[in-house]
XYZ file of C-alpha atoms in Angstrom:
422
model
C 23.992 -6.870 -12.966
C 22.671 -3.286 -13.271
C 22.467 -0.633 -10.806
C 19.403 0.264 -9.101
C 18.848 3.551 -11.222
C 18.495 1.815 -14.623
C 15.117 -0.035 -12.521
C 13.452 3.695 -12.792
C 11.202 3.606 -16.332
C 7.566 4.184 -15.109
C 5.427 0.707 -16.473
C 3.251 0.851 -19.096
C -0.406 1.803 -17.562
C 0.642 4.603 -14.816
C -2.408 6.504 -14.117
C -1.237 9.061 -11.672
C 1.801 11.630 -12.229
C 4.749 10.058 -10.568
C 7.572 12.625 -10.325
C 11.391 11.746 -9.762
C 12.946 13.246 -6.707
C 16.304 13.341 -5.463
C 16.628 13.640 -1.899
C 18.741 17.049 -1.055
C 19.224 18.304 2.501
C 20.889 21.754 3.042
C 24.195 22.363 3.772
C 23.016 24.604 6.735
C 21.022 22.144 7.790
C 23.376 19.475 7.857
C 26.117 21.602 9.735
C 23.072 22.618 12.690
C 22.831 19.158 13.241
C 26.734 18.642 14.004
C 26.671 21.880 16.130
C 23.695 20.235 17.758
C 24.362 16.947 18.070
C 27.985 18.372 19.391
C 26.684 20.468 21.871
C 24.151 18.527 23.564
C 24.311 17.541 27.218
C 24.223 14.108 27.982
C 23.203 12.876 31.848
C 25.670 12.302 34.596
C 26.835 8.642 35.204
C 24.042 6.990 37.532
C 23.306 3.432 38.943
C 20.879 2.788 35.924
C 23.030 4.257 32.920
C 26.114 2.256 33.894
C 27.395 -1.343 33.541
C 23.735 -2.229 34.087
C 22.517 -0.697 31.287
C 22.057 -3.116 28.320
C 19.643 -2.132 25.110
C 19.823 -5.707 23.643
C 18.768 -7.069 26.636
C 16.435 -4.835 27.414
C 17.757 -3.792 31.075
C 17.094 -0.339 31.916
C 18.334 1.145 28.046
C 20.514 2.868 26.725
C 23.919 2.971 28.193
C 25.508 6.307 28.634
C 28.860 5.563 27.483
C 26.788 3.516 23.624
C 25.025 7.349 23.523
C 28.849 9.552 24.651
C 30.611 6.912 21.741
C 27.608 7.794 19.682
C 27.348 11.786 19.721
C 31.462 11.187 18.792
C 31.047 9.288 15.758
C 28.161 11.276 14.586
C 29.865 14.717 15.376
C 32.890 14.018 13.942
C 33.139 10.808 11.830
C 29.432 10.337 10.373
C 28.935 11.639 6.769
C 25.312 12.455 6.115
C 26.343 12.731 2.171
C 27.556 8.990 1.834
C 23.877 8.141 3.443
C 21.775 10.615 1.197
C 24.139 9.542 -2.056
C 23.099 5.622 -1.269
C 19.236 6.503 -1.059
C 19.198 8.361 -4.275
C 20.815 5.817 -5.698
C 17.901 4.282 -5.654
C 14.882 5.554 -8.268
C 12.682 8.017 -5.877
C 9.602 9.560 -6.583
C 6.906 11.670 -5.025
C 3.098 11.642 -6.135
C 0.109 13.007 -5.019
C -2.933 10.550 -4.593
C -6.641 11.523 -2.692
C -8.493 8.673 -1.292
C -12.098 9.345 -1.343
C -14.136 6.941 1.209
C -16.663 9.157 3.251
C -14.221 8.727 6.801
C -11.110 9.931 5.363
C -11.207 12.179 2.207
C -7.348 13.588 2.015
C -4.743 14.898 0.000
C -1.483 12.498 0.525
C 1.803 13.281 -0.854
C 3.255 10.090 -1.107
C 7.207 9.114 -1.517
C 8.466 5.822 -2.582
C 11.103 4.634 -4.128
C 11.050 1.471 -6.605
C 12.680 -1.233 -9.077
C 10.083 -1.279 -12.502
C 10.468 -4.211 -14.650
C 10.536 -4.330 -17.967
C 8.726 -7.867 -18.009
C 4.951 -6.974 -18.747
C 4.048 -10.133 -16.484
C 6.478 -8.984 -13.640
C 4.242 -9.072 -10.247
C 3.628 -5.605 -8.684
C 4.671 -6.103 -4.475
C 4.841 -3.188 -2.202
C 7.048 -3.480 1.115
C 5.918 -1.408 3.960
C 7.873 -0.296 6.928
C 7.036 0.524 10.465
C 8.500 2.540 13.060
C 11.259 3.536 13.819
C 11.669 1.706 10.374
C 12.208 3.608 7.187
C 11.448 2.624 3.367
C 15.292 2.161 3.117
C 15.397 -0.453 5.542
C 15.073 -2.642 2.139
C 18.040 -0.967 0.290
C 20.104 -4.282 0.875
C 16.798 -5.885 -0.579
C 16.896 -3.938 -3.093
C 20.830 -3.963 -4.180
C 20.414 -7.833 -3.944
C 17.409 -8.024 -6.810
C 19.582 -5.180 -8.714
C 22.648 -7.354 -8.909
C 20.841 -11.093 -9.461
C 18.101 -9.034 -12.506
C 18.167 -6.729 -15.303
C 15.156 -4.858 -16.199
C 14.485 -6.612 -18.300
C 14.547 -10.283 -16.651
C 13.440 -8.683 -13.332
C 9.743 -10.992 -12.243
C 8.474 -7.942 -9.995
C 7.928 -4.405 -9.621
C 8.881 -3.604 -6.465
C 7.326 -0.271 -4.585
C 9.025 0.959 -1.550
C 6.966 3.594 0.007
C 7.476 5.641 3.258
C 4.158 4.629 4.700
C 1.921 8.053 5.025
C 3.067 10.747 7.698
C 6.260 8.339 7.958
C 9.400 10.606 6.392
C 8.560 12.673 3.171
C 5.247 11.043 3.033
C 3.339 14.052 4.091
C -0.877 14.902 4.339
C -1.415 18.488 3.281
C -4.200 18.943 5.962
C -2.407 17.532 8.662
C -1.574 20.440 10.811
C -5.584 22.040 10.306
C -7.635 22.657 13.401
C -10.350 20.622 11.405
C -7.813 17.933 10.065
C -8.729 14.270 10.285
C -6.451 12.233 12.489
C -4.711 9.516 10.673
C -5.922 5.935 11.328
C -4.530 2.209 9.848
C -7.500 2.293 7.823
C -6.982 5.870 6.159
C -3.302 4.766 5.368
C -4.202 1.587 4.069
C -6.490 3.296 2.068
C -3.557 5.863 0.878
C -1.469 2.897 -0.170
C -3.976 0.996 -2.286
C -4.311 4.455 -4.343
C -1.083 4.860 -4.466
C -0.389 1.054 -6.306
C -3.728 1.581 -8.397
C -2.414 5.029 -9.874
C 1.058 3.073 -11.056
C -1.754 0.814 -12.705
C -1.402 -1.760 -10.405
C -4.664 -3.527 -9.986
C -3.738 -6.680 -8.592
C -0.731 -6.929 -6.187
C 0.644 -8.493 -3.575
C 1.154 -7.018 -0.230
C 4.250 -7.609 2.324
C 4.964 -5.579 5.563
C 6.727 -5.396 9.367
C 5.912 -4.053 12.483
C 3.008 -1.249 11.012
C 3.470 -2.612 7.612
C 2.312 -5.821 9.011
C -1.004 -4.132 9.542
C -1.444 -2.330 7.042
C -0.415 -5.283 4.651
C -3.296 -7.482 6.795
C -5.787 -4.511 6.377
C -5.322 -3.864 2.557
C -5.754 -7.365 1.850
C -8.478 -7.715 4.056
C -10.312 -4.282 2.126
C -9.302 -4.727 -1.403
C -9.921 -6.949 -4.186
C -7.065 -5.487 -6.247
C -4.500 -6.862 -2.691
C -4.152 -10.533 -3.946
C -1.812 -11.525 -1.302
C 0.004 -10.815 1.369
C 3.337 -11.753 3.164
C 4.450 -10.433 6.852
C 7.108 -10.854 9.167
C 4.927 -9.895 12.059
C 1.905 -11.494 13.054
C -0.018 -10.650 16.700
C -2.291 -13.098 16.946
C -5.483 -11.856 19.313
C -5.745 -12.066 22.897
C -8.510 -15.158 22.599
C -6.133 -16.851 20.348
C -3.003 -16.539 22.486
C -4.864 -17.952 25.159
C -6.670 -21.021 23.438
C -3.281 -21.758 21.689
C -1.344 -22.004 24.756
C -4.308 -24.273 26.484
C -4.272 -26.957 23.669
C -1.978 -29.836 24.683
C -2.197 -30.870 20.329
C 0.136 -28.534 19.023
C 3.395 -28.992 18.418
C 6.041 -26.722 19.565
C 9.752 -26.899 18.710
C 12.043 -25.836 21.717
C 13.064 -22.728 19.611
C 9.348 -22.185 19.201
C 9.124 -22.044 22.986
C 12.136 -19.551 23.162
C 10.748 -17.427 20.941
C 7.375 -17.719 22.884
C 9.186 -16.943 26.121
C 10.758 -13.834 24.726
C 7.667 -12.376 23.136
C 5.917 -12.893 26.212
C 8.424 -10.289 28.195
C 8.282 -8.019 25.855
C 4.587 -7.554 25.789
C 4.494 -7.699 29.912
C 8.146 -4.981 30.073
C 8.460 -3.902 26.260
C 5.493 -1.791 25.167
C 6.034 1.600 27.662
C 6.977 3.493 24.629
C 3.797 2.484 22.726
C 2.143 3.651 25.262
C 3.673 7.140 25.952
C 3.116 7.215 21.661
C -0.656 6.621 21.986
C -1.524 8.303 25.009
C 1.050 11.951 24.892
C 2.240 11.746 21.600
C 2.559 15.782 21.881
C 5.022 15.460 24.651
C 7.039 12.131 23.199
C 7.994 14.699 20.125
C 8.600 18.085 21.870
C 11.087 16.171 24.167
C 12.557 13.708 21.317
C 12.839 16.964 18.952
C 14.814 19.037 21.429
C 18.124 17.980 19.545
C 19.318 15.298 17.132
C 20.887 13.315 19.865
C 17.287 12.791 21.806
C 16.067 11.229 18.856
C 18.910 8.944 18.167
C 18.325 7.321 21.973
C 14.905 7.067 21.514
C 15.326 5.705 18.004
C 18.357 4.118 18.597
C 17.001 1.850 21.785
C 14.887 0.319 19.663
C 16.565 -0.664 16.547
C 19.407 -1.908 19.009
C 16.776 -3.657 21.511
C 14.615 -5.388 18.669
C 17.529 -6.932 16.197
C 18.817 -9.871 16.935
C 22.036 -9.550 18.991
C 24.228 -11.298 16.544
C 23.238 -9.091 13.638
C 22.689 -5.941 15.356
C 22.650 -2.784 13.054
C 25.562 -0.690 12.352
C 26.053 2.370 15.023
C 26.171 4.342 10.898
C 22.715 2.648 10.506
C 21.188 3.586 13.235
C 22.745 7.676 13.096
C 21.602 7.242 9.204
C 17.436 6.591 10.716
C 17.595 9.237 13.334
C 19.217 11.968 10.268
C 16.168 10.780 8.296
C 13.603 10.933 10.772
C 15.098 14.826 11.858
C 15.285 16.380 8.542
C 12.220 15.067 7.390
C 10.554 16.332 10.525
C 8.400 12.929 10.492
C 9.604 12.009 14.268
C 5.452 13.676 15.532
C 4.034 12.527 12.463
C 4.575 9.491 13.082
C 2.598 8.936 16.322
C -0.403 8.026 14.553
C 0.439 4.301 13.967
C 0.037 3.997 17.579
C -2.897 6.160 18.180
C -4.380 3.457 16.293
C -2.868 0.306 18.147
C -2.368 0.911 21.697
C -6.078 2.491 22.468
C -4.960 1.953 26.331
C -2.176 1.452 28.278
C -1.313 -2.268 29.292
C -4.178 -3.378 27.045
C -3.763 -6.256 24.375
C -3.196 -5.502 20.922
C -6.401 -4.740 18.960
C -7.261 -8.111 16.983
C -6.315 -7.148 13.282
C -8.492 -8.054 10.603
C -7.161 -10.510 8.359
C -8.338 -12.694 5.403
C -8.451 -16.374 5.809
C -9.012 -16.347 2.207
C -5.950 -15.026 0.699
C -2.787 -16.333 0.227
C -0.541 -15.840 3.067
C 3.234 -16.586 3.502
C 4.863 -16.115 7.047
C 8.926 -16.038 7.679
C 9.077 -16.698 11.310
C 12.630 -14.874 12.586
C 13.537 -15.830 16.138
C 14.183 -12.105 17.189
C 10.594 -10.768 16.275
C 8.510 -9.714 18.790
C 5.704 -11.429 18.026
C 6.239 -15.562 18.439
C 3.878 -17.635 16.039
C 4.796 -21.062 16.409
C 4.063 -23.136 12.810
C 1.204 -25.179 14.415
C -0.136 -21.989 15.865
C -0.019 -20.718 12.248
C -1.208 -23.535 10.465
C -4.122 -23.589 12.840
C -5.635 -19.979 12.633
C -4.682 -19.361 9.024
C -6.530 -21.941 6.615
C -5.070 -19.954 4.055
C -1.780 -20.095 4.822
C 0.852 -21.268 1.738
C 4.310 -20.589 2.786
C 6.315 -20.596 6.616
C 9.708 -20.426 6.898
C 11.443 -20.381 10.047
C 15.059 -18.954 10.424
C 17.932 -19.200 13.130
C 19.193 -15.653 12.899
C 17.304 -12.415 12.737
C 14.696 -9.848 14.097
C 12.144 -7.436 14.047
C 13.538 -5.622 11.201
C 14.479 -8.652 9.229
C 14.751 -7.165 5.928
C 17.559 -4.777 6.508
C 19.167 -7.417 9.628
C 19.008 -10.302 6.727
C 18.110 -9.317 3.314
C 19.397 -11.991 1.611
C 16.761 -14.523 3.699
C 14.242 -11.659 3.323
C 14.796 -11.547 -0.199
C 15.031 -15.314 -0.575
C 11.433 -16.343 1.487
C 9.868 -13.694 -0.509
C 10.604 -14.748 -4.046
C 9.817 -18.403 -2.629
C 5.951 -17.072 -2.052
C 5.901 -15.382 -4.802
C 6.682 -18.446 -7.346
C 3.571 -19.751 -4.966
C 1.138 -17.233 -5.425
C 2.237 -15.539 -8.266
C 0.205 -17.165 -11.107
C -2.854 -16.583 -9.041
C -2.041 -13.183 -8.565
C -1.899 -12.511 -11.999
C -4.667 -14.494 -13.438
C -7.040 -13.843 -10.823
């Protein structure tokens, strides 16, 4: 066993200029936030904010006595040190990378944090978060390959990036008049530069929720993205359609569970996408009127998307909505579904994806998105691992790392030859 920091020596071949940071909020800062978070008002009792009020069932949201407990702990229990000491216990670095195709020439300043190998035929993976995910939502990932490796034995490199305009993953034109708006393909784009100038240049890809599509886009875009793993999938609106109309496949009754509870989501679930694609000035004024805004709005989610019987810690969830306030990302982040959500009640734009790649799917019964293992089988000819699993949800690498950890490593002993040799 060694701890995470010994995993920081750069690999052999780094083209860019990789820089080590350590993650330091102010004092001052920190103390604002308690004054804030202290002071704020929270609504009087109503019909809606009562009893009835339920986030992990999705009835009416928040309750007002989870967000009174909430601004308690976090005012006077909550240490933001403990949280910032655990994510720089972890190797962190910033570097700059420019992408260059003619529809989105920018300046990123990307974070990411990592475990290097020492093994020159360890297999470079990034992970890639969504919202209101965070790169550390694969810390317990992380601690898991720390203690089972050495740096030595370790098979992979591992690269854990905030995903561009997500937390200190910043664009230096971003706030111009003439600036270029931020699109799936621009980030994807961002990302691939950012594993070629480790000297990555063949990798595989795995992602969630916006990682999902960027992981699908990058592989789809670039020969050096060998393959890719998700724990989302949307299939398109034809699909959904002709899949459910075809008597031949076979569907488990958790299959049809899961189907049931995707379904609701996408017909009562997706309100906030849209208020994110459609005012995403407004979303972040409001949310960024005080700390404790942004832990409801934040909080909702990462409540209302894990599964019930994992559900993460009320620390957790304070720990995201510190993150996303002192690294001002909350606006920033808007972009993601700028790109998805083009109009309000509207299906999901159909993602491109290889059918040529390897792809590995771990099917979590919590997700939002339901893709039955006939359904999968079906669409994706190129399809080499599924796993299905009884316990879990949208944000299945920090609800169940060790299964995260375990389906991944499984597609990697798959693919990972073929990566290599390739």
């Amino acid at each position: 066993m060694s701890p995470p920091s010994a995993y920081g020596q750069l690999p052999a071949g780094v083209l860019g200029s990789p820089v080590p940071f350590t993650l330091s909020v102010p004092e001052a800062a920190v103390a604002q936030v308690n004054t804030l978070v202290s002071q704020a008002l929270i609504d009087r009792p109503t019909w809606y904010n009562g009893l009835r009020a339920n986030p992990a069932t999705a009835t009416f949201g928040l309750s007002r006595s989870w967000l009174s407990t909430a601004q308690s702990e976090w005012a006077t229990n909550y240490s933001w040190s403990d949280a910032e000491a655990h994510l720089n216990s972890f190797p962190n670095f910033m570097i700059n990378v420019t992408t260059t195709s003619p529809s989105n020439k920018q300046d990123f300043n990307l974070h990411f944090a990592a475990l290097f190998s020492k093994n020159e035929s360890a297999i470079p993976v990034i992970l890639m978060h969504g919202w209101p995910g965070s790169w550390f939502e694969f810390a317990g990932v992380l601690d898991l390959l720390a203690d089972k490796y050495t740096p030595e034995t370790l098979p992979y490199h591992f690269v854990v990036p905030s995903i561009p305009d997500y937390g200190l993953s910043t664009r230096y034109s971003e706030t111009d008049d003439d600036g270029i708006e931020l699109t799936m393909e621009g980030a994807s784009e961002a990302l691939h530069e950012l594993m070629k100038d480790l000297g990555f240049n063949k990798y595989v890809a795995e992602g969630g929720d916006v990682g999902s599509f960027l992981a699908q886009t990058m592989c789809w875009e670039y020969t050096e993205c060998r393959a890719f793993h998700l724990n989302m999938l949307f299939l398109s609106a034809d699909q959904l359609a002709e899949a459910a109309s075809l008597s031949n496949f076979t569907v488990t009754p958790a299959e049809k569970a899961h189907l049931k509870y995707a379904d609701e989501w996408g017909t009562t679930g997706k309100a906030y996408a849209s208020e994110h694609a459609t005012r995403p000035s407004t979303i972040s004024l409001v949310v960024n009127t005080n700390p404790l805004a942004m832990l409801a709005w934040i909080g909702e989610k990462l409540i209302e998307w894990s599964d019930y019987r994992a559900s993460p810690s009320l620390e957790s969830i304070i720990t995201h909505a510190s993150y996303y306030w002192y690294t001002g990302s909350f606006g920033r982040s808007m972009w993601a579904y700028r790109s998805l959500f083009k109009s309000v009640g509207g299906p999901l734009p159909a993602p491109v994806i290889s059918l040529t790649k390897p792809l590995g799917y771990s099917n979590f019964p919590d997700e939002l998105a339901a893709l039955p293992q006939s359904w999968a089988e079906h669409y994706f000819p190129n399809l080499v691992y599924y796993n299905n699993h009884d316990v879990g949800g949208h944000f299945a690498a920090m609800e169940q790392p060790a299964a995260f950890l375990s389906d991944l490593e499984e597609f990697l002993a798959i693919v990972g030859p073929g990566v290599m040799s390739a």
